[in-house]
PDB file of N, CA and C in Angstrom:
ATOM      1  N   UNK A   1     135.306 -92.908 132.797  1.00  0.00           N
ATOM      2  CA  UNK A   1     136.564 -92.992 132.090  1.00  0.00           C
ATOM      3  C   UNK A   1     136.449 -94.110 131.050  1.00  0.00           C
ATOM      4  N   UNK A   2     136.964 -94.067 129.516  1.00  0.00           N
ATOM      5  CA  UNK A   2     136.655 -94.881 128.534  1.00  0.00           C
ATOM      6  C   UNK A   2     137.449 -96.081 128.707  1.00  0.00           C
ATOM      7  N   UNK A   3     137.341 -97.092 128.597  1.00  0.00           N
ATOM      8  CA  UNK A   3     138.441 -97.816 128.251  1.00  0.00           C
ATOM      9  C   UNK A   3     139.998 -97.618 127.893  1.00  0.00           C
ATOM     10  N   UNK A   4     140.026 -97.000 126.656  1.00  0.00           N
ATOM     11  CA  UNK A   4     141.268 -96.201 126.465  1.00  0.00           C
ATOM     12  C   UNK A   4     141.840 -95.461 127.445  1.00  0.00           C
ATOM     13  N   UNK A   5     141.451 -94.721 128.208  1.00  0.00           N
ATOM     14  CA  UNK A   5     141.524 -93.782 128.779  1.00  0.00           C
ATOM     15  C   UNK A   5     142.205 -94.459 130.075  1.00  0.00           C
ATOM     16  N   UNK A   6     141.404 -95.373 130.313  1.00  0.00           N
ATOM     17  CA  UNK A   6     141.784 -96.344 131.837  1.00  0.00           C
ATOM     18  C   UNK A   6     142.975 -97.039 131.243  1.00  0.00           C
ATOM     19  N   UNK A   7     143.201 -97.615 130.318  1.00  0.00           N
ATOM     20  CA  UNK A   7     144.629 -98.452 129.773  1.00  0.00           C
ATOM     21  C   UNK A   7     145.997 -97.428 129.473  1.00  0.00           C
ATOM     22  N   UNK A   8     145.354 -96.411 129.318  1.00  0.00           N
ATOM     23  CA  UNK A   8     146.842 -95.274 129.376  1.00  0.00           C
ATOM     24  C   UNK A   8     146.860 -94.940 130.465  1.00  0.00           C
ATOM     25  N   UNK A   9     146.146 -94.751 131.916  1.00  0.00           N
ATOM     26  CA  UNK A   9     146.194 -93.945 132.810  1.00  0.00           C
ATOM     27  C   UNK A   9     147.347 -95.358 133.844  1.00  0.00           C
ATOM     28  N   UNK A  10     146.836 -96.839 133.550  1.00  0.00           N
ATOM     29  CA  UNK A  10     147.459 -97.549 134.362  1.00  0.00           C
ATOM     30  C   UNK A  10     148.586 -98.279 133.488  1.00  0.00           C
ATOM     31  N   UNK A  11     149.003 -97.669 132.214  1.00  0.00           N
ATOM     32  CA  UNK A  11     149.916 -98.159 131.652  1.00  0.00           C
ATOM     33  C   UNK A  11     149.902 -99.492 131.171  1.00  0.00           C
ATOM     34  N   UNK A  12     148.906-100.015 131.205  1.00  0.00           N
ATOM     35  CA  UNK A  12     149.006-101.275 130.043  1.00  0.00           C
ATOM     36  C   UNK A  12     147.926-101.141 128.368  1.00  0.00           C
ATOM     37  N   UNK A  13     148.115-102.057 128.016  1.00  0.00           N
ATOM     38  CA  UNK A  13     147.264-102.295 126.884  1.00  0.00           C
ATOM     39  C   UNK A  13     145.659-102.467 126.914  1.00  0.00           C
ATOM     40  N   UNK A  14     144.935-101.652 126.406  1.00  0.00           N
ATOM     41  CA  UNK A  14     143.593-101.552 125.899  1.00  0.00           C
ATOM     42  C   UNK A  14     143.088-103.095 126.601  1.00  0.00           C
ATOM     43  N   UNK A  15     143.566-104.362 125.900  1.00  0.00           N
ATOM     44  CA  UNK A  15     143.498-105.814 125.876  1.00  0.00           C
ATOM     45  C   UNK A  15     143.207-105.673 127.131  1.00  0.00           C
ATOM     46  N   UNK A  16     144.667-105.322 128.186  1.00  0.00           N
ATOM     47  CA  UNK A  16     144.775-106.076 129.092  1.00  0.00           C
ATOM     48  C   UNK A  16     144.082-105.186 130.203  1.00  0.00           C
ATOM     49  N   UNK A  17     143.523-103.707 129.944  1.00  0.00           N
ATOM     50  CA  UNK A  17     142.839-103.043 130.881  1.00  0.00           C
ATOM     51  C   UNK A  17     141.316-103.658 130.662  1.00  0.00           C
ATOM     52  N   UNK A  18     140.828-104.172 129.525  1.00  0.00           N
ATOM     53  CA  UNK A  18     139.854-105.149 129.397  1.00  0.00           C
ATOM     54  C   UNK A  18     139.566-106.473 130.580  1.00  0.00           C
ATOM     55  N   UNK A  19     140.261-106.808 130.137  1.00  0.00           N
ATOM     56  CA  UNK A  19     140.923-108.034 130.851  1.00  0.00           C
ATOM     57  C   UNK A  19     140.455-107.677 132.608  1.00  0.00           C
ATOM     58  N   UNK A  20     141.313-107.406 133.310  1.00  0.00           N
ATOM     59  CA  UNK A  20     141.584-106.734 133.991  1.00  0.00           C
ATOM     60  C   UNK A  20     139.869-106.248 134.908  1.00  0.00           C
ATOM     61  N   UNK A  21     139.117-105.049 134.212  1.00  0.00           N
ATOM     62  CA  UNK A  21     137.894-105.143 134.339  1.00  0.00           C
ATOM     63  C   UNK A  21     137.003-105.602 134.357  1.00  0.00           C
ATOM     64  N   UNK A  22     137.062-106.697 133.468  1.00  0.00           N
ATOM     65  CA  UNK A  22     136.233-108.087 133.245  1.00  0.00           C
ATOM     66  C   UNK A  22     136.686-108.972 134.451  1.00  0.00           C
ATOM     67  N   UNK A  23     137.854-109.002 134.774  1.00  0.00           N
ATOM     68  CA  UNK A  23     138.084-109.972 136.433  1.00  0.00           C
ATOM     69  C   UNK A  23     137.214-108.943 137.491  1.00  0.00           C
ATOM     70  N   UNK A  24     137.461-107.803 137.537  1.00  0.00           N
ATOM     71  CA  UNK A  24     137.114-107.056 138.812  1.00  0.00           C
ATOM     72  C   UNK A  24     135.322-107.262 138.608  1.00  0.00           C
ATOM     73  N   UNK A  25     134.700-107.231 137.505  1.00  0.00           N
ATOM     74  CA  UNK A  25     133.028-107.334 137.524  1.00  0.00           C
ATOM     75  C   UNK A  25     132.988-108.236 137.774  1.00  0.00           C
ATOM     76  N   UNK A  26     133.375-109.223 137.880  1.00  0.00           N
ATOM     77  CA  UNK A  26     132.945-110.879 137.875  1.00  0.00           C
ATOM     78  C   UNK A  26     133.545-111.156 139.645  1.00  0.00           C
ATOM     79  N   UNK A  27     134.069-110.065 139.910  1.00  0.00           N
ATOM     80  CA  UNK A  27     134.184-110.414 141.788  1.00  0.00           C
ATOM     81  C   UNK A  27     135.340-111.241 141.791  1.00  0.00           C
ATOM     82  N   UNK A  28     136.519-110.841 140.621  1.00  0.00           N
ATOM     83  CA  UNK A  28     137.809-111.344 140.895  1.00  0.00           C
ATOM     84  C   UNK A  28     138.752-110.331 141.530  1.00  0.00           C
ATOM     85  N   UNK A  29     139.613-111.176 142.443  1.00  0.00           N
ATOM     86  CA  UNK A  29     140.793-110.331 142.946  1.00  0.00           C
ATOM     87  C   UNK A  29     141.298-109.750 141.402  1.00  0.00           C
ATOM     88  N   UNK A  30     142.165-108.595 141.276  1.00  0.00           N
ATOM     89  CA  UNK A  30     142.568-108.000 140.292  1.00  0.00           C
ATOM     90  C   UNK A  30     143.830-107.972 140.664  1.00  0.00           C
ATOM     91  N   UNK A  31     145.107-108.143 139.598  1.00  0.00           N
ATOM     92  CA  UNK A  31     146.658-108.466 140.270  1.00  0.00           C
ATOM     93  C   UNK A  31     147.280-109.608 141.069  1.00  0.00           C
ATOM     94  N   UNK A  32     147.816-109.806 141.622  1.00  0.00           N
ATOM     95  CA  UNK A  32     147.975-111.245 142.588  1.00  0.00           C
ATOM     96  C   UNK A  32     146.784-111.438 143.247  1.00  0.00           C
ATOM     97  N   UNK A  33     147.012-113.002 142.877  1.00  0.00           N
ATOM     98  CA  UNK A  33     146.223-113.897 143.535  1.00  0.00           C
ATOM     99  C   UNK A  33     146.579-113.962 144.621  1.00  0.00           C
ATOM    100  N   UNK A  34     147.331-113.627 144.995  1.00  0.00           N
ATOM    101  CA  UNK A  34     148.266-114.694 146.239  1.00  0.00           C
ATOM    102  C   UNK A  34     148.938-116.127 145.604  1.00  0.00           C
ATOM    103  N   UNK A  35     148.646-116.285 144.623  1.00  0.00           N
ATOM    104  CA  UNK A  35     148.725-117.996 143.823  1.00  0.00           C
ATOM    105  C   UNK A  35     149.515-117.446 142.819  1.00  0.00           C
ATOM    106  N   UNK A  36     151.152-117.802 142.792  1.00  0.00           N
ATOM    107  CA  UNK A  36     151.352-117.811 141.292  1.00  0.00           C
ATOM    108  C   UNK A  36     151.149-118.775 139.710  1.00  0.00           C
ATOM    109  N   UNK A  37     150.562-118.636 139.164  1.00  0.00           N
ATOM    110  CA  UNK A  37     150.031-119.767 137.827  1.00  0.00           C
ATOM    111  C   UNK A  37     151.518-120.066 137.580  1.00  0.00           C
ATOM    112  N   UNK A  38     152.512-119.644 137.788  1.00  0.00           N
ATOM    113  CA  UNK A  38     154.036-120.234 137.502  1.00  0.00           C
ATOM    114  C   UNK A  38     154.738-120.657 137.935  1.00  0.00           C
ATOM    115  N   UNK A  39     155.360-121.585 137.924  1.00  0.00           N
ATOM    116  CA  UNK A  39     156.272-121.991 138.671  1.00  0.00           C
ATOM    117  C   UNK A  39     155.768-123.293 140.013  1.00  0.00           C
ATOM    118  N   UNK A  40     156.481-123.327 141.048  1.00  0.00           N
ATOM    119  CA  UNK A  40     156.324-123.790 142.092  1.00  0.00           C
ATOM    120  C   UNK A  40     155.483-125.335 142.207  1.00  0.00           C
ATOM    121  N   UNK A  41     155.474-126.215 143.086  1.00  0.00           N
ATOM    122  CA  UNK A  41     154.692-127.192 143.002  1.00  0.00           C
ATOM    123  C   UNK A  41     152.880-127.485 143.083  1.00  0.00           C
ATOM    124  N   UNK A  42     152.633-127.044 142.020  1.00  0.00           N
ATOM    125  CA  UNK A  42     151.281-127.555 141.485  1.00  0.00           C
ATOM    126  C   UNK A  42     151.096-128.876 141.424  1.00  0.00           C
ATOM    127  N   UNK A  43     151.572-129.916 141.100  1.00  0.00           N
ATOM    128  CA  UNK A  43     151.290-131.103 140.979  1.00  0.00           C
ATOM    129  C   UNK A  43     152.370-131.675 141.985  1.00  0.00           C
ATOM    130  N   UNK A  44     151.915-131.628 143.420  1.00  0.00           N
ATOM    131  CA  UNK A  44     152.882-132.113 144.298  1.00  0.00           C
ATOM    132  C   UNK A  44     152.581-133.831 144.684  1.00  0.00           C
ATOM    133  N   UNK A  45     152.935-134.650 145.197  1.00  0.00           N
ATOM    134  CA  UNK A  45     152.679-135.746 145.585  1.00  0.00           C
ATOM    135  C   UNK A  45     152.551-135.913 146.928  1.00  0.00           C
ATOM    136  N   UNK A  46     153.813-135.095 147.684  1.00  0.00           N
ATOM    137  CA  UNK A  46     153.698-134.821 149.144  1.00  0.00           C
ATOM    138  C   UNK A  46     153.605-133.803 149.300  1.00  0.00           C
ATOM    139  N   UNK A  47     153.703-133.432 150.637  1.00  0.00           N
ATOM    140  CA  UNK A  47     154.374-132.192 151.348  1.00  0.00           C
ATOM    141  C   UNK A  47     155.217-131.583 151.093  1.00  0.00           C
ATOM    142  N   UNK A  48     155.919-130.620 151.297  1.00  0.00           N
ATOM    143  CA  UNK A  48     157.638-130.645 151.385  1.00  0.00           C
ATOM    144  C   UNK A  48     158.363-131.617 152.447  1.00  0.00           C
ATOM    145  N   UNK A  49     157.666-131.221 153.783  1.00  0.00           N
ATOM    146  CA  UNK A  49     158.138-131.942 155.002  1.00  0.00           C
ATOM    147  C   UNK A  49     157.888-133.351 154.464  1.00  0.00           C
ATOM    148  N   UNK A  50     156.969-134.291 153.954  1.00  0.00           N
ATOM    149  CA  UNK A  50     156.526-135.425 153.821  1.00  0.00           C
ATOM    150  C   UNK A  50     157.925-135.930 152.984  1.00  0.00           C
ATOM    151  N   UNK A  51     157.956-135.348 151.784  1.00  0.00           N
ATOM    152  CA  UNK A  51     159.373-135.053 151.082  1.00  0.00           C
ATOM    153  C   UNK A  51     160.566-135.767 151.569  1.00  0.00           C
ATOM    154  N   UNK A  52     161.010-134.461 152.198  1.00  0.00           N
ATOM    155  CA  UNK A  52     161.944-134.600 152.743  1.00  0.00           C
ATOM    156  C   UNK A  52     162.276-135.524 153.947  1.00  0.00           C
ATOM    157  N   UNK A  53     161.629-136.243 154.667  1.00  0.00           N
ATOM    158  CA  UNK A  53     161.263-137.104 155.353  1.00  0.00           C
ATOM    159  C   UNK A  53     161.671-138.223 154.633  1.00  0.00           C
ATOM    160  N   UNK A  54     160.883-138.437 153.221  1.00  0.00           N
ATOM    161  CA  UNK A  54     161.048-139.374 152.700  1.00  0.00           C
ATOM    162  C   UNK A  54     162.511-140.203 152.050  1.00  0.00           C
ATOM    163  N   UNK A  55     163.276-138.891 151.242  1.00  0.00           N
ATOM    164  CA  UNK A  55     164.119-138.059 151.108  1.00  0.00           C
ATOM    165  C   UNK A  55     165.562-138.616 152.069  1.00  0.00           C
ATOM    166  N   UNK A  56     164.973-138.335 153.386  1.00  0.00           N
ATOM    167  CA  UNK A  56     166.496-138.059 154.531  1.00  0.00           C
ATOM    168  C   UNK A  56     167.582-139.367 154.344  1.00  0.00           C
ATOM    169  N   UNK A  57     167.213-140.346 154.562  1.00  0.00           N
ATOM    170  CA  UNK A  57     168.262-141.418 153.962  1.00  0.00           C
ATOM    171  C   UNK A  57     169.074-141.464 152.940  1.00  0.00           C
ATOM    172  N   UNK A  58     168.140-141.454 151.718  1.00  0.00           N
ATOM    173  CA  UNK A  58     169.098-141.203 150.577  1.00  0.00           C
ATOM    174  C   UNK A  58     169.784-139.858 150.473  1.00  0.00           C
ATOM    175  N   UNK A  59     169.727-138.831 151.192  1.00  0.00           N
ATOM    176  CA  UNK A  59     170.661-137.427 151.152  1.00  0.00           C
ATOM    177  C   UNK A  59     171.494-137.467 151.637  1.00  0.00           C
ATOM    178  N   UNK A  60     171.149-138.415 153.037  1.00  0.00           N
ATOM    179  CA  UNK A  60     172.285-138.343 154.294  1.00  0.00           C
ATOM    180  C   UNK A  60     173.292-139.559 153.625  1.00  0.00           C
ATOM    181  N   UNK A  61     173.111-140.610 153.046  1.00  0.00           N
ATOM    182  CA  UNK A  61     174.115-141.598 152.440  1.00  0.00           C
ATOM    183  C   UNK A  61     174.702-140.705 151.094  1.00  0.00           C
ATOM    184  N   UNK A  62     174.276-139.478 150.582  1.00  0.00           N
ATOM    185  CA  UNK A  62     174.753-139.039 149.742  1.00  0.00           C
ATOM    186  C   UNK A  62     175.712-137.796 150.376  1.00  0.00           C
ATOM    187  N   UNK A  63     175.198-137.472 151.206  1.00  0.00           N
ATOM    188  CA  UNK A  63     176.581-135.981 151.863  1.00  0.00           C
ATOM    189  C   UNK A  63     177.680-137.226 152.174  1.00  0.00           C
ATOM    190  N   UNK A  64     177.633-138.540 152.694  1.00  0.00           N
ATOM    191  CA  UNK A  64     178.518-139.057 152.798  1.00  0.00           C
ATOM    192  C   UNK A  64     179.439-139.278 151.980  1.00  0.00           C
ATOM    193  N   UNK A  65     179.326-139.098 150.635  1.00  0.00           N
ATOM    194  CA  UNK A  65     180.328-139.333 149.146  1.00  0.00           C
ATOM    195  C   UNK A  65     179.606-140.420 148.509  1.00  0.00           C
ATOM    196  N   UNK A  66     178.124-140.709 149.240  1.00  0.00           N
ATOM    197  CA  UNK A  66     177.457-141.535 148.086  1.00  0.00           C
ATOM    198  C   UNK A  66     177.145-140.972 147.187  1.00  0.00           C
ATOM    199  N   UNK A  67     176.061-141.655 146.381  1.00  0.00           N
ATOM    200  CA  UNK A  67     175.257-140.965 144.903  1.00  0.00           C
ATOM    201  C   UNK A  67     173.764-141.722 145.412  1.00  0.00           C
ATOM    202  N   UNK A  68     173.158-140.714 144.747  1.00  0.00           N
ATOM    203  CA  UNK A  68     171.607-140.978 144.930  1.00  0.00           C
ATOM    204  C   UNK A  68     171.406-141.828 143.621  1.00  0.00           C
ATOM    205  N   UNK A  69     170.495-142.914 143.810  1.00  0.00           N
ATOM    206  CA  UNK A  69     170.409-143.966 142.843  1.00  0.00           C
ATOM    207  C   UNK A  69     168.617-143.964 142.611  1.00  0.00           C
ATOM    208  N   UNK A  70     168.233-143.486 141.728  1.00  0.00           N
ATOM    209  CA  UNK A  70     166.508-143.351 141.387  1.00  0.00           C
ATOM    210  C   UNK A  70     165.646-144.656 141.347  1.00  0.00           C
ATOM    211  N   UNK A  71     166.419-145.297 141.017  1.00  0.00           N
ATOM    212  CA  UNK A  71     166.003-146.681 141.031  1.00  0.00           C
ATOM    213  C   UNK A  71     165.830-147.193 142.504  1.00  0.00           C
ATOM    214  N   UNK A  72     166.587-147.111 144.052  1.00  0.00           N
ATOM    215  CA  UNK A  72     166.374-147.243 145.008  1.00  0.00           C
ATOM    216  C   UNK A  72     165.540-146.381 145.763  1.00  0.00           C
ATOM    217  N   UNK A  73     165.211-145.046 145.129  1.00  0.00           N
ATOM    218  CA  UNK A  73     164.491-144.162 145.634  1.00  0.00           C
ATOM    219  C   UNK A  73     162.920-144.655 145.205  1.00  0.00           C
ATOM    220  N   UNK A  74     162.638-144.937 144.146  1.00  0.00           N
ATOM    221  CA  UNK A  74     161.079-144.380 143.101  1.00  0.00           C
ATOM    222  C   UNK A  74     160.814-145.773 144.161  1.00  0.00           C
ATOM    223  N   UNK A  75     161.094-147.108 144.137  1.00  0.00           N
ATOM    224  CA  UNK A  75     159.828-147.817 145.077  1.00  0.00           C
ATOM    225  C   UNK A  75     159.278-147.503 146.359  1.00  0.00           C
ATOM    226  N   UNK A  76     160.725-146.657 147.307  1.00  0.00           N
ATOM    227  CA  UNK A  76     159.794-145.973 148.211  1.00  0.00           C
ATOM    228  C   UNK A  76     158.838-145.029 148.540  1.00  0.00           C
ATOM    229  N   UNK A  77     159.110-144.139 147.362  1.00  0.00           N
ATOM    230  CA  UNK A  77     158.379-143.203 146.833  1.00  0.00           C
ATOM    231  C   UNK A  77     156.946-144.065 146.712  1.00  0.00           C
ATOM    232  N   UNK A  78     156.770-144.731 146.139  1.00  0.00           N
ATOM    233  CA  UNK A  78     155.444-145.649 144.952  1.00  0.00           C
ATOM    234  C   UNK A  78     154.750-146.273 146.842  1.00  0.00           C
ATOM    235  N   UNK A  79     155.399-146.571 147.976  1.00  0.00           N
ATOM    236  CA  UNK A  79     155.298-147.331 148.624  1.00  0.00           C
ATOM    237  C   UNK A  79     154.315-146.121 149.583  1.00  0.00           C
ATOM    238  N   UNK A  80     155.073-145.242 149.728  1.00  0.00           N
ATOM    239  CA  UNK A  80     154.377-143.999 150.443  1.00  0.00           C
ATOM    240  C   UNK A  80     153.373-143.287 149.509  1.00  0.00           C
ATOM    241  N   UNK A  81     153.418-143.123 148.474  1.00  0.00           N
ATOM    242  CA  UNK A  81     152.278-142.901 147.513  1.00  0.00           C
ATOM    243  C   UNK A  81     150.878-143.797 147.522  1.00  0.00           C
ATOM    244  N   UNK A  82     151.243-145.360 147.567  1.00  0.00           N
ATOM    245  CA  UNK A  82     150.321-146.024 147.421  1.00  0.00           C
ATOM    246  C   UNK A  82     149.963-146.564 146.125  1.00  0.00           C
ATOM    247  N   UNK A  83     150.499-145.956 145.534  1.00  0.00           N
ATOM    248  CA  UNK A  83     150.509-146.437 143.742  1.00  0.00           C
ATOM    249  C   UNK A  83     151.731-146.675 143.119  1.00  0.00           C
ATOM    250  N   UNK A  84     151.988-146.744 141.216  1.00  0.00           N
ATOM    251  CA  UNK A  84     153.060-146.453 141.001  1.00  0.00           C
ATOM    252  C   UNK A  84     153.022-145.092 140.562  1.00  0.00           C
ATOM    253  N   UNK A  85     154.209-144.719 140.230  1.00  0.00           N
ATOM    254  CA  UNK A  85     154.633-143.000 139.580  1.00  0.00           C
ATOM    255  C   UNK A  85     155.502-143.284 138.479  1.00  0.00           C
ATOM    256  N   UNK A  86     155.320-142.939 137.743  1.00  0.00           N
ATOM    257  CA  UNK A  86     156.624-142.257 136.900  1.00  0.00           C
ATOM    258  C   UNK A  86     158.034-141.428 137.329  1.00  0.00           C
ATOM    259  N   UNK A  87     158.708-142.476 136.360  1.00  0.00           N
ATOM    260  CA  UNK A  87     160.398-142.757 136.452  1.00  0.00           C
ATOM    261  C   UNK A  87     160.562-140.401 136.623  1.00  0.00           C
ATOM    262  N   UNK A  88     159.612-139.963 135.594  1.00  0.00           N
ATOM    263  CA  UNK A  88     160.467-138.540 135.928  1.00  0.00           C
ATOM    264  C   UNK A  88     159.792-138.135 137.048  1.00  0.00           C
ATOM    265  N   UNK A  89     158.742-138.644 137.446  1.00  0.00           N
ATOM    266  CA  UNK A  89     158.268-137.749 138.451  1.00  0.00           C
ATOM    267  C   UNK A  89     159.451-138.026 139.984  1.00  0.00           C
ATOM    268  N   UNK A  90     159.917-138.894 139.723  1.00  0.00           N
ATOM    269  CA  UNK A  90     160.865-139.175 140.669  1.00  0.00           C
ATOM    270  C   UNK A  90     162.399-138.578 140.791  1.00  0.00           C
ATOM    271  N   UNK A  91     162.609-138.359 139.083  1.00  0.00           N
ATOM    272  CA  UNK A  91     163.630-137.412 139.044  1.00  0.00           C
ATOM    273  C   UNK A  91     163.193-135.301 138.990  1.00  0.00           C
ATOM    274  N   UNK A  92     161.839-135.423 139.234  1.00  0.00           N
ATOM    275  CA  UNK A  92     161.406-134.047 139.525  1.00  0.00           C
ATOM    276  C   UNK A  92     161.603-133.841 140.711  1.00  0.00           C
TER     277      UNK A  92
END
């Protein structure tokens, strides 16, 4: 089956039935990874659980009618990290 032929039969573009074939010769999964390249935490620092752990104080003084204050959060953060971080990575 030509190229063409394979990109109309599975409904995408010439390009991307290229594409596509060139992953499967090279001994790539074809379609999901299981891994999406979008979204979700790629550049995590913790866990989730580690997180949220970290997290539980300042949430639980905040369901109370507090406010979460970043500035009291990011040194514990930096403290359990072991380094410093950046001011957004703390508001991420």
């Amino acid at each position: 089956m030509s190229l063409e032929q394979t990109a109309q039969a599975i409904g995408l573009s010439k390009g991307w039935a290229c594409r596509l074939r060139n992953q499967f010769i090279e001994g790539g999964a074809v379609g999901n990874k299981g891994k999406s390249v979008r979204g979700g935490r790629h550049r995590e620092h913790f866990t989730l659980e580690r997180e949220a752990e970290l997290l539980k104080p300042f949430l639980e003084s905040a369901r109370m009618g507090g406010i979460l204050v970043v500035s009291q959060i990011k040194p514990q953060l930096e403290i359990a990290l072991g380094r410093k971080m950046a001011l957004s990575s703390v508001y991420k």
